[in-house]
Coordinates of C-alpha atoms and ligand atoms in Angstrom, one line a residue:
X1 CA 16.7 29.1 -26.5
X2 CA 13.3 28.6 -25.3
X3 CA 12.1 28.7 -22.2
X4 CA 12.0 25.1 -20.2
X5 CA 15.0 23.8 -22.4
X6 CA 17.5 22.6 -20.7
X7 CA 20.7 25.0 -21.4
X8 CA 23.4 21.9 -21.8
X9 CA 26.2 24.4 -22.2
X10 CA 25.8 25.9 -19.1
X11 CA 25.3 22.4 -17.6
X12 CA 29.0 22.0 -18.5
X13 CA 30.4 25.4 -18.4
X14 CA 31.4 26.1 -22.0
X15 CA 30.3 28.4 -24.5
X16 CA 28.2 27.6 -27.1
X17 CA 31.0 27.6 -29.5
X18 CA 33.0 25.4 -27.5
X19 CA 35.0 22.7 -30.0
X20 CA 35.2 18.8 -29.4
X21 CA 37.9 19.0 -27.3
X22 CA 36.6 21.4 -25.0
X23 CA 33.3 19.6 -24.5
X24 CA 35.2 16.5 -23.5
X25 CA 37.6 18.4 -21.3
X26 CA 34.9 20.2 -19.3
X27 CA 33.0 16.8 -19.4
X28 CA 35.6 15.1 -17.6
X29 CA 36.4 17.6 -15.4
X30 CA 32.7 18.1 -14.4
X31 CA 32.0 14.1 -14.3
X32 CA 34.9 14.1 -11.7
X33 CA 33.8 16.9 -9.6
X34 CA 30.4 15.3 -8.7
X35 CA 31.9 11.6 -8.6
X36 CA 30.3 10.7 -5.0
X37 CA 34.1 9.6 -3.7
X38 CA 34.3 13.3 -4.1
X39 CA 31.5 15.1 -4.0
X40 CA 29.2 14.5 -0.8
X41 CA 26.7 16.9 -1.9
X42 CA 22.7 15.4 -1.6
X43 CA 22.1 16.8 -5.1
X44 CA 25.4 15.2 -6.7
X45 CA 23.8 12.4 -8.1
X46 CA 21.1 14.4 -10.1
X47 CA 23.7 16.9 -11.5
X48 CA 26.0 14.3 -12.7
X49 CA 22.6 12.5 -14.4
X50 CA 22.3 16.1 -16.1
X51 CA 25.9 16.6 -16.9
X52 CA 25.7 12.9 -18.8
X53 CA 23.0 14.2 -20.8
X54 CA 24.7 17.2 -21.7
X55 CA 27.7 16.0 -23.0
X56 CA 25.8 12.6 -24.5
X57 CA 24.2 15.2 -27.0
X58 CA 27.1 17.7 -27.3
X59 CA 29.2 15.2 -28.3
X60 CA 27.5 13.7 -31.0
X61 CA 27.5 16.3 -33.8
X62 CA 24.3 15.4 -35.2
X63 CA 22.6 15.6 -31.9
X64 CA 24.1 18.6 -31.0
X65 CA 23.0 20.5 -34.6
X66 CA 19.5 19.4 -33.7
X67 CA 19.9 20.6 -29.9
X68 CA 21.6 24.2 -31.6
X69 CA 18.3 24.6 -34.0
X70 CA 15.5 23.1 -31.8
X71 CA 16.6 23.9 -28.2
X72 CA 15.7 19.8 -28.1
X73 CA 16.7 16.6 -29.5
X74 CA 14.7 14.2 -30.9
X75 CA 13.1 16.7 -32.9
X76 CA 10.7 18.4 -31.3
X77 CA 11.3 21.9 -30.1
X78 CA 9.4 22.8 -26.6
X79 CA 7.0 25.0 -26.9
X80 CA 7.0 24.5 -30.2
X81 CA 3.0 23.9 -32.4
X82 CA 4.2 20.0 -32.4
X83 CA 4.1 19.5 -35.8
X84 CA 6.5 16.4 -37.9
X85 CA 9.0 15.9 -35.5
X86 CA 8.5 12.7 -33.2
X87 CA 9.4 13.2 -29.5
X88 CA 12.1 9.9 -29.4
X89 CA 11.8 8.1 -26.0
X90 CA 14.0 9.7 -23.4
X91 CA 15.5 6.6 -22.4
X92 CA 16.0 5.4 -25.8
X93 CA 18.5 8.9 -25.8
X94 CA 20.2 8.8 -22.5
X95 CA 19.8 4.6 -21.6
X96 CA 21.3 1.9 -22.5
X97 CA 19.8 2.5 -26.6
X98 CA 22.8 5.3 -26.5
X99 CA 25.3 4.9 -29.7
X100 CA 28.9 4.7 -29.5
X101 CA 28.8 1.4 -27.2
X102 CA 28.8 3.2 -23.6
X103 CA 26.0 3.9 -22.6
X104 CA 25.5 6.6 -19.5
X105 CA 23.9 3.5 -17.2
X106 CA 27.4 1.8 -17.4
X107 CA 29.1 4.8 -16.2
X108 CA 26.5 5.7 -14.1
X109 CA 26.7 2.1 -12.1
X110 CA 30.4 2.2 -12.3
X111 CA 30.1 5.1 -10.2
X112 CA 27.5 4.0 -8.1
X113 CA 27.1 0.5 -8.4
X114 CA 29.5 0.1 -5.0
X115 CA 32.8 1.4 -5.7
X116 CA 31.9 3.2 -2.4
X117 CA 30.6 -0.8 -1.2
X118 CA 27.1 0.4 -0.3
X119 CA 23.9 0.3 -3.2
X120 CA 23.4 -2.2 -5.8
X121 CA 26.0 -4.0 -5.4
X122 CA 24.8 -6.0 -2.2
X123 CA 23.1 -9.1 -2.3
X124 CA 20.5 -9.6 0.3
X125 CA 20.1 -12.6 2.5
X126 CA 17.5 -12.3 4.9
X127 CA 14.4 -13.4 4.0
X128 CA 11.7 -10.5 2.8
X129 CA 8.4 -9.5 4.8
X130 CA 5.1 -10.6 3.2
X131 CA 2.0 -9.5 3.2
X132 CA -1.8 -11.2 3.8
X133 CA -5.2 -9.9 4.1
X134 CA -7.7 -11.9 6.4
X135 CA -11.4 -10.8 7.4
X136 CA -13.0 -11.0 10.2
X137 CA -16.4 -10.0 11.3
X138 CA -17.5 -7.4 13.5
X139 CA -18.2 -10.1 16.7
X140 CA -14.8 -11.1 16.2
X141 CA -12.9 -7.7 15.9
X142 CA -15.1 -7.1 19.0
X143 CA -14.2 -10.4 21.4
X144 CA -11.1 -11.1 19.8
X145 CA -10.3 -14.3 17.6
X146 CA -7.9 -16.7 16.3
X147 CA -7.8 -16.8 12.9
X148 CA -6.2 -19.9 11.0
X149 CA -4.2 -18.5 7.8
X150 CA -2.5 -20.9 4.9
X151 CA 0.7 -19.7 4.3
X152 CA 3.2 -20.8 1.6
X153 CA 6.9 -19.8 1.5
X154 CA 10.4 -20.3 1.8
X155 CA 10.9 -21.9 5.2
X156 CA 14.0 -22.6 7.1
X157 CA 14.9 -26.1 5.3
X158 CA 14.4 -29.2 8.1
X159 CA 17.0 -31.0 7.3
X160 CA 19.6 -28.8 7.1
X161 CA 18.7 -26.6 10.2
X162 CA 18.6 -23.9 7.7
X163 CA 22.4 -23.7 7.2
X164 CA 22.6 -25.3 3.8
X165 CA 25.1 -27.8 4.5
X166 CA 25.0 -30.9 5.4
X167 CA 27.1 -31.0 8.4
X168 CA 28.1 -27.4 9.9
X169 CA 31.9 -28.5 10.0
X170 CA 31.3 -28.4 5.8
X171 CA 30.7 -24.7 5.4
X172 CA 34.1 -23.0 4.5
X173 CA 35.3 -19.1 3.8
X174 CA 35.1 -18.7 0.0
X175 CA 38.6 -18.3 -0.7
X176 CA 37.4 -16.0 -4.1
X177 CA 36.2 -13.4 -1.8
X178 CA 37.7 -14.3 1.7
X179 CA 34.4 -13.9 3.4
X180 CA 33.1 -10.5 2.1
X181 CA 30.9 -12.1 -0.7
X182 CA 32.0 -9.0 -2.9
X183 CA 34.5 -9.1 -5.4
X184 CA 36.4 -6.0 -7.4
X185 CA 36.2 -6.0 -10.9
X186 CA 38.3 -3.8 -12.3
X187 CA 37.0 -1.9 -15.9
X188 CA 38.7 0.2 -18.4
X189 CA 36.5 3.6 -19.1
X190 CA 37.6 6.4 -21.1
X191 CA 37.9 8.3 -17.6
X192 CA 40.1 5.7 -16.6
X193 CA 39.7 2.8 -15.0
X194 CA 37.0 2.1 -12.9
X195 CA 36.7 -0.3 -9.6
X196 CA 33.4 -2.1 -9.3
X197 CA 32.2 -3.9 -6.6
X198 CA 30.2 -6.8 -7.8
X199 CA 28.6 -9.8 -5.6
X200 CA 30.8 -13.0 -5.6
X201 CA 29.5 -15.8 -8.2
X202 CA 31.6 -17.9 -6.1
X203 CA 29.9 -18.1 -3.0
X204 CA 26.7 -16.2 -4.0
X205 CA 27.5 -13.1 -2.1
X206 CA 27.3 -15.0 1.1
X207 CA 30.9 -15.4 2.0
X208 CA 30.8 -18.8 2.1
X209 CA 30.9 -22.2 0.4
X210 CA 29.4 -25.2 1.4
X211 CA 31.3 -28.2 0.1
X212 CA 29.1 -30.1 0.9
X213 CA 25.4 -29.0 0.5
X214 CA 22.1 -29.8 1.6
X215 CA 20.4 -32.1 -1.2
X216 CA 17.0 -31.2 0.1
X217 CA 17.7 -27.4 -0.1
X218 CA 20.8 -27.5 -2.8
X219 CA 22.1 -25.5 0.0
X220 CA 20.3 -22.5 -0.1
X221 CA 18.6 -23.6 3.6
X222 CA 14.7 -23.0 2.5
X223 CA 12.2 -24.9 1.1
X224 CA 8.8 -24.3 -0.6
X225 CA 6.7 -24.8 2.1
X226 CA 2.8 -24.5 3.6
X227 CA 2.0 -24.2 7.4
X228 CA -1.2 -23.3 9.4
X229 CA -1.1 -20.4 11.2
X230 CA -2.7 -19.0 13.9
X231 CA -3.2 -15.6 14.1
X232 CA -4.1 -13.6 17.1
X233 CA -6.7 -10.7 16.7
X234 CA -6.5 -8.6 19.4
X235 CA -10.3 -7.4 20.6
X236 CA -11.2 -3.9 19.7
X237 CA -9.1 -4.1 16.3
X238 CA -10.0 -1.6 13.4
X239 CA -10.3 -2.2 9.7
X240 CA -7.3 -1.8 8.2
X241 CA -4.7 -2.6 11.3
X242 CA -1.6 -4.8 10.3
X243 CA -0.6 -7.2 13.0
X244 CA 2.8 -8.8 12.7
X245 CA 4.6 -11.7 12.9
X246 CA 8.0 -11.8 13.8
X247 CA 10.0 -14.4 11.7
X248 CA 6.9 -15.4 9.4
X249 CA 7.9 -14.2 6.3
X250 CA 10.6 -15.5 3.8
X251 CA 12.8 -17.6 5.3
X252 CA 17.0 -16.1 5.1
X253 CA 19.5 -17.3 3.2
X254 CA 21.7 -20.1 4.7
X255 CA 19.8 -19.3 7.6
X256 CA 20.1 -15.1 8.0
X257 CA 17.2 -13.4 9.2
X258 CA 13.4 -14.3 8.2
X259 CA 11.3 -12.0 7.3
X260 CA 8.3 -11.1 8.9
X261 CA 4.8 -11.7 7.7
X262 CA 2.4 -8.3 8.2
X263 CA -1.7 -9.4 8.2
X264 CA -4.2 -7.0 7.3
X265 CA -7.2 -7.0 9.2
X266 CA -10.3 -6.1 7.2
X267 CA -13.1 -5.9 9.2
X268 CA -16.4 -6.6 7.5
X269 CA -19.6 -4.5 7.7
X270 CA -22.2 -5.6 10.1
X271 CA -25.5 -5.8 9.0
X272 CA -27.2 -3.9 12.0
X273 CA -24.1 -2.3 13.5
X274 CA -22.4 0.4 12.4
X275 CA -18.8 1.1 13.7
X276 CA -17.3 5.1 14.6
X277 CA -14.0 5.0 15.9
X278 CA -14.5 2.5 19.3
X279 CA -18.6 3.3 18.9
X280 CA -21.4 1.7 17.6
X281 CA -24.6 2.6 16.2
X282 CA -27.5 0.8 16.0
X283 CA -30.9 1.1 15.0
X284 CA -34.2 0.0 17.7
X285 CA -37.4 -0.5 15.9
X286 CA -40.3 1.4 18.0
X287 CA -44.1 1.0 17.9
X288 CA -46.0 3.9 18.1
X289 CA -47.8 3.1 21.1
X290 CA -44.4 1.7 22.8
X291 CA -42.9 5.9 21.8
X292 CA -46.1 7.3 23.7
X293 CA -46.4 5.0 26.4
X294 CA -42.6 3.9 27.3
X295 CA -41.4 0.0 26.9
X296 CA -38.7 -1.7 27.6
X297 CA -37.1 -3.5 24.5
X298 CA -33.9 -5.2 23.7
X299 CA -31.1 -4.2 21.0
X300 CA -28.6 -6.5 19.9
X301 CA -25.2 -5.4 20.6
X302 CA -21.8 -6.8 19.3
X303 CA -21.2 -8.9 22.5
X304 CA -24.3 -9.1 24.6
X305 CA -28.0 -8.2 24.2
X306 CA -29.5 -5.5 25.6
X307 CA -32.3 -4.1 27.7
X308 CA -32.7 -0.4 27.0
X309 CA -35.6 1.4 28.4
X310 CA -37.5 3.6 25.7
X311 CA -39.0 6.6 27.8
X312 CA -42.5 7.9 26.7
X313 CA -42.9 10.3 24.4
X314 CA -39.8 9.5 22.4
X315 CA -39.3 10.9 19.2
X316 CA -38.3 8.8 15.8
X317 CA -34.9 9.9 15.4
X318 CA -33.6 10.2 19.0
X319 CA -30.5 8.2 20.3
X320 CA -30.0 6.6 23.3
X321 CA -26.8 6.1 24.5
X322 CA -25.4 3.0 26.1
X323 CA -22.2 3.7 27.7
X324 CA -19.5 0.9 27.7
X325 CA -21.3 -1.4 25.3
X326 CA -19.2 -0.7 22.0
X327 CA -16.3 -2.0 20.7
X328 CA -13.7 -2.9 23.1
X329 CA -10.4 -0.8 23.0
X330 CA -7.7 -2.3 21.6
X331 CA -4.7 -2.5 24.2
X332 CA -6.8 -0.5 26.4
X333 CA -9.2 -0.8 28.6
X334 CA -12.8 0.2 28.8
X335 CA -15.0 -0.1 25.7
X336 CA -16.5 2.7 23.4
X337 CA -20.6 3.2 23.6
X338 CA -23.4 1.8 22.0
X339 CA -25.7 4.5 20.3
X340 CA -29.0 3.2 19.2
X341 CA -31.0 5.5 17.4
X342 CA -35.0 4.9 17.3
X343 CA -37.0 4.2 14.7
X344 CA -41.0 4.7 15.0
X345 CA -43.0 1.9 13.0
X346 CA -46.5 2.9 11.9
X347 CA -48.5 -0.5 11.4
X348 CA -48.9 -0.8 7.5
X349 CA -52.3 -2.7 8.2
X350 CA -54.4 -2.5 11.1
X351 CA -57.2 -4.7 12.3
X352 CA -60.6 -3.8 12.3
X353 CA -60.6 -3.6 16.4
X354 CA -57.2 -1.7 15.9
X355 CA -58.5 0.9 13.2
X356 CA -61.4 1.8 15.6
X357 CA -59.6 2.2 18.7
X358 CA -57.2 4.2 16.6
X359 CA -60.0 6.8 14.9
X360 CA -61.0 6.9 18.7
X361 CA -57.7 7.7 19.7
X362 CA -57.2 10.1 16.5
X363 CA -60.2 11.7 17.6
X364 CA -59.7 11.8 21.3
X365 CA -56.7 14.1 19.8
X366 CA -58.1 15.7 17.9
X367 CA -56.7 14.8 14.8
X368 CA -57.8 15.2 11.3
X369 CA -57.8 11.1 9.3
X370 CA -58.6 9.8 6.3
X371 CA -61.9 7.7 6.4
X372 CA -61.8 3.9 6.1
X373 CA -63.4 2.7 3.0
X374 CA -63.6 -1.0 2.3
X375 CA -63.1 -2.1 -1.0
X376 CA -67.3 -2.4 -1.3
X377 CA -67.5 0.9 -0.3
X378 CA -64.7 2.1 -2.8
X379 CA -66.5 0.2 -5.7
X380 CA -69.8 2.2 -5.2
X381 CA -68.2 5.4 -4.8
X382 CA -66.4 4.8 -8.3
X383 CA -70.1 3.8 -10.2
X384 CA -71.8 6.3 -8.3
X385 CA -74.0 4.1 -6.4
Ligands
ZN1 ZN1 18.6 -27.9 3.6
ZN2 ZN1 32.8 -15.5 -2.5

């Protein structure tokens, strides 16, 4: 057998020349070991899945040929140079595509399906959470803000309270389920016969009836519905932070539980600020003579302006930090800093008065310039004048 296949007879302990009979014997016998009534094992689940495959190809004598020569059905042998056989959807071999009018999803949900009560066969009736995105901007995740959302749903119905009747005294036990909203159905398999636990068409799975229900609601207590909402975002929030409200999401069944309704908070990039963690960076625009000499300018911040005092002789590049003027911290206290980094501007034109007093300057330093040619002067170079 090649390697990766999976070895099906060892799956149900029989030897490879095991008859018919024998397959179906150690089938049964194996299929009853890992039923979950039995077996509490974590991995009982998977190795009944397997021991279905096994025995739906080792029953079927075509399939099983195939498995015998190929180590595979379906045609193509693992491992193998691929060549004319097509590889035949798995689920069209082990789902509910399988011949012989059982397929292994029936058995499978008759085992799992809520004989035990738990699973699939529950219906739920509390109302399920939603989910929203809103954006804000980086004042607002920085002073806080109330943000008005639109938000369509399933709400508790008005005029039914939510209970789906029309007067309370109206909602009876269904007398098909007695209250459990789960009702046995009883199958005949070829392991025997099999108890299912299925949700009560009766009542809906709720355990109840109304006899006489809400017209506005036809009795399930929610309506379609839009409302405003205001939503609180807390200062200092982050991008990406959900904030959630209790009881905002779909509205329950014959009033159970609503869900809740999670919001998103994107915040959106600021133009001049640029958020780290509770920090901000920003960027101060610097003359060259303000650098030298010192100055005193003002840097916007997210929720004041401010003053900052640019010592001489500062370099393009260096940061100065403002402590306490970032972002806020949410549910804390205290606010993160306010680094503004300094950018030196060079003129790109100077005036005639500025140009001199600069080559004065540039020579007062020492420094080696370009000379200033006007246009005229550049013209006469170029004809050699
Ligand atoms: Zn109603
Ligand atoms: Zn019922």
């Amino acid at each position: 057998m090649p390697a990766g296949t999976k070895d099906y007879y060892a799956m149900l302990g029989v030897e490879r020349t095991a008859n018919a009979d024998e397959i179906k014997k150690a089938f049964r016998h194996k299929a009853r070991e890992l039923h979950p009534d039995v077996n509490g094992a974590p991995d009982a689940e998977d190795r009944f899945k397997e021991v279905n495959e096994a025995y739906d190809v080792l029953s079927d004598p075509t399939k099983r040929d195939q498995y015998d020569r190929f180590g595979a059905v379906g045609g193509r042998a693992p491992g193998g140079q691929g060549g004319g056989y097509g590889y035949s959807d798995i689920g069209d071999l082990f789902g509910g595509g399988a011949a012989g009018g059982f397929s292994m999803e029936d058995l499978f949900s008759a085992f799992f399906g809520g004989a035990t009560g738990g699973g699939r066969g529950g219906v739920r009736l509390e109302g399920r959470d939603m989910a929203m995105q809103i954006v804000v901007t980086l004042a607002e995740a920085a002073s806080g803000a109330e943000k008005e959302i639109v938000l369509d749903r399933l709400a508790s119905c008005d005029v039914c309270g939510g209970s789906g009747a029309v007067a309370e005294s109206k909602v009876v036990t269904c007398p098909e389920c007695g209250g459990t909203g789960q009702r046995v159905s009883q199958r005949k398999t070829f392991l025997g016969t099999m108890q299912t636990v299925v949700p009560c068409e009766r009542c809906g799975a709720t355990g109840h009836i109304i006899e006489n229900p809400c017209e506005e609601c036809q009795g399930t207590g929610r309506v379609p519905d839009r409302q405003h909402v205001s939503v609180h975002v807390p200062a200092g929030i982050r991008d990406g932070q959900q904030i959630r409200l209790q009881g905002f999401g779909e509205a329950g069944i014959r009033g159970a539980a609503a869900g809740d309704l999670l919001v998103t908070v994107r915040v959106a990039e600021d133009e001049y600020l640029h958020r780290e963690g509770d920090d901000l960076h920003g960027l101060a625009n610097v003359g060259f003579t303000q650098a030298a000499l010192g100055a005193k300018i003002k840097v916007n911040g997210v929720l004041e302006d401010n003053e900052v005092e640019i010592p001489a002789g500062t370099q393009h590049g260096d940061t100065i930090r403002l402590r306490g003027r970032g972002m806020p911290r949410v549910n804390r206290t205290g606010r993160g800093d306010l680094i503004v980094h300094v950018a030196i501007t060079v003129p790109k034109k100077l005036t005639k008065k500025q140009r001199e007093l600069t080559e004065q300057l540039a020579a007062e330093f020492g420094e080696e310039h370009s000379e200033h040619k006007t246009p005229l002067q550049k013209l006469k170079d170029w004809l050699g004048a």
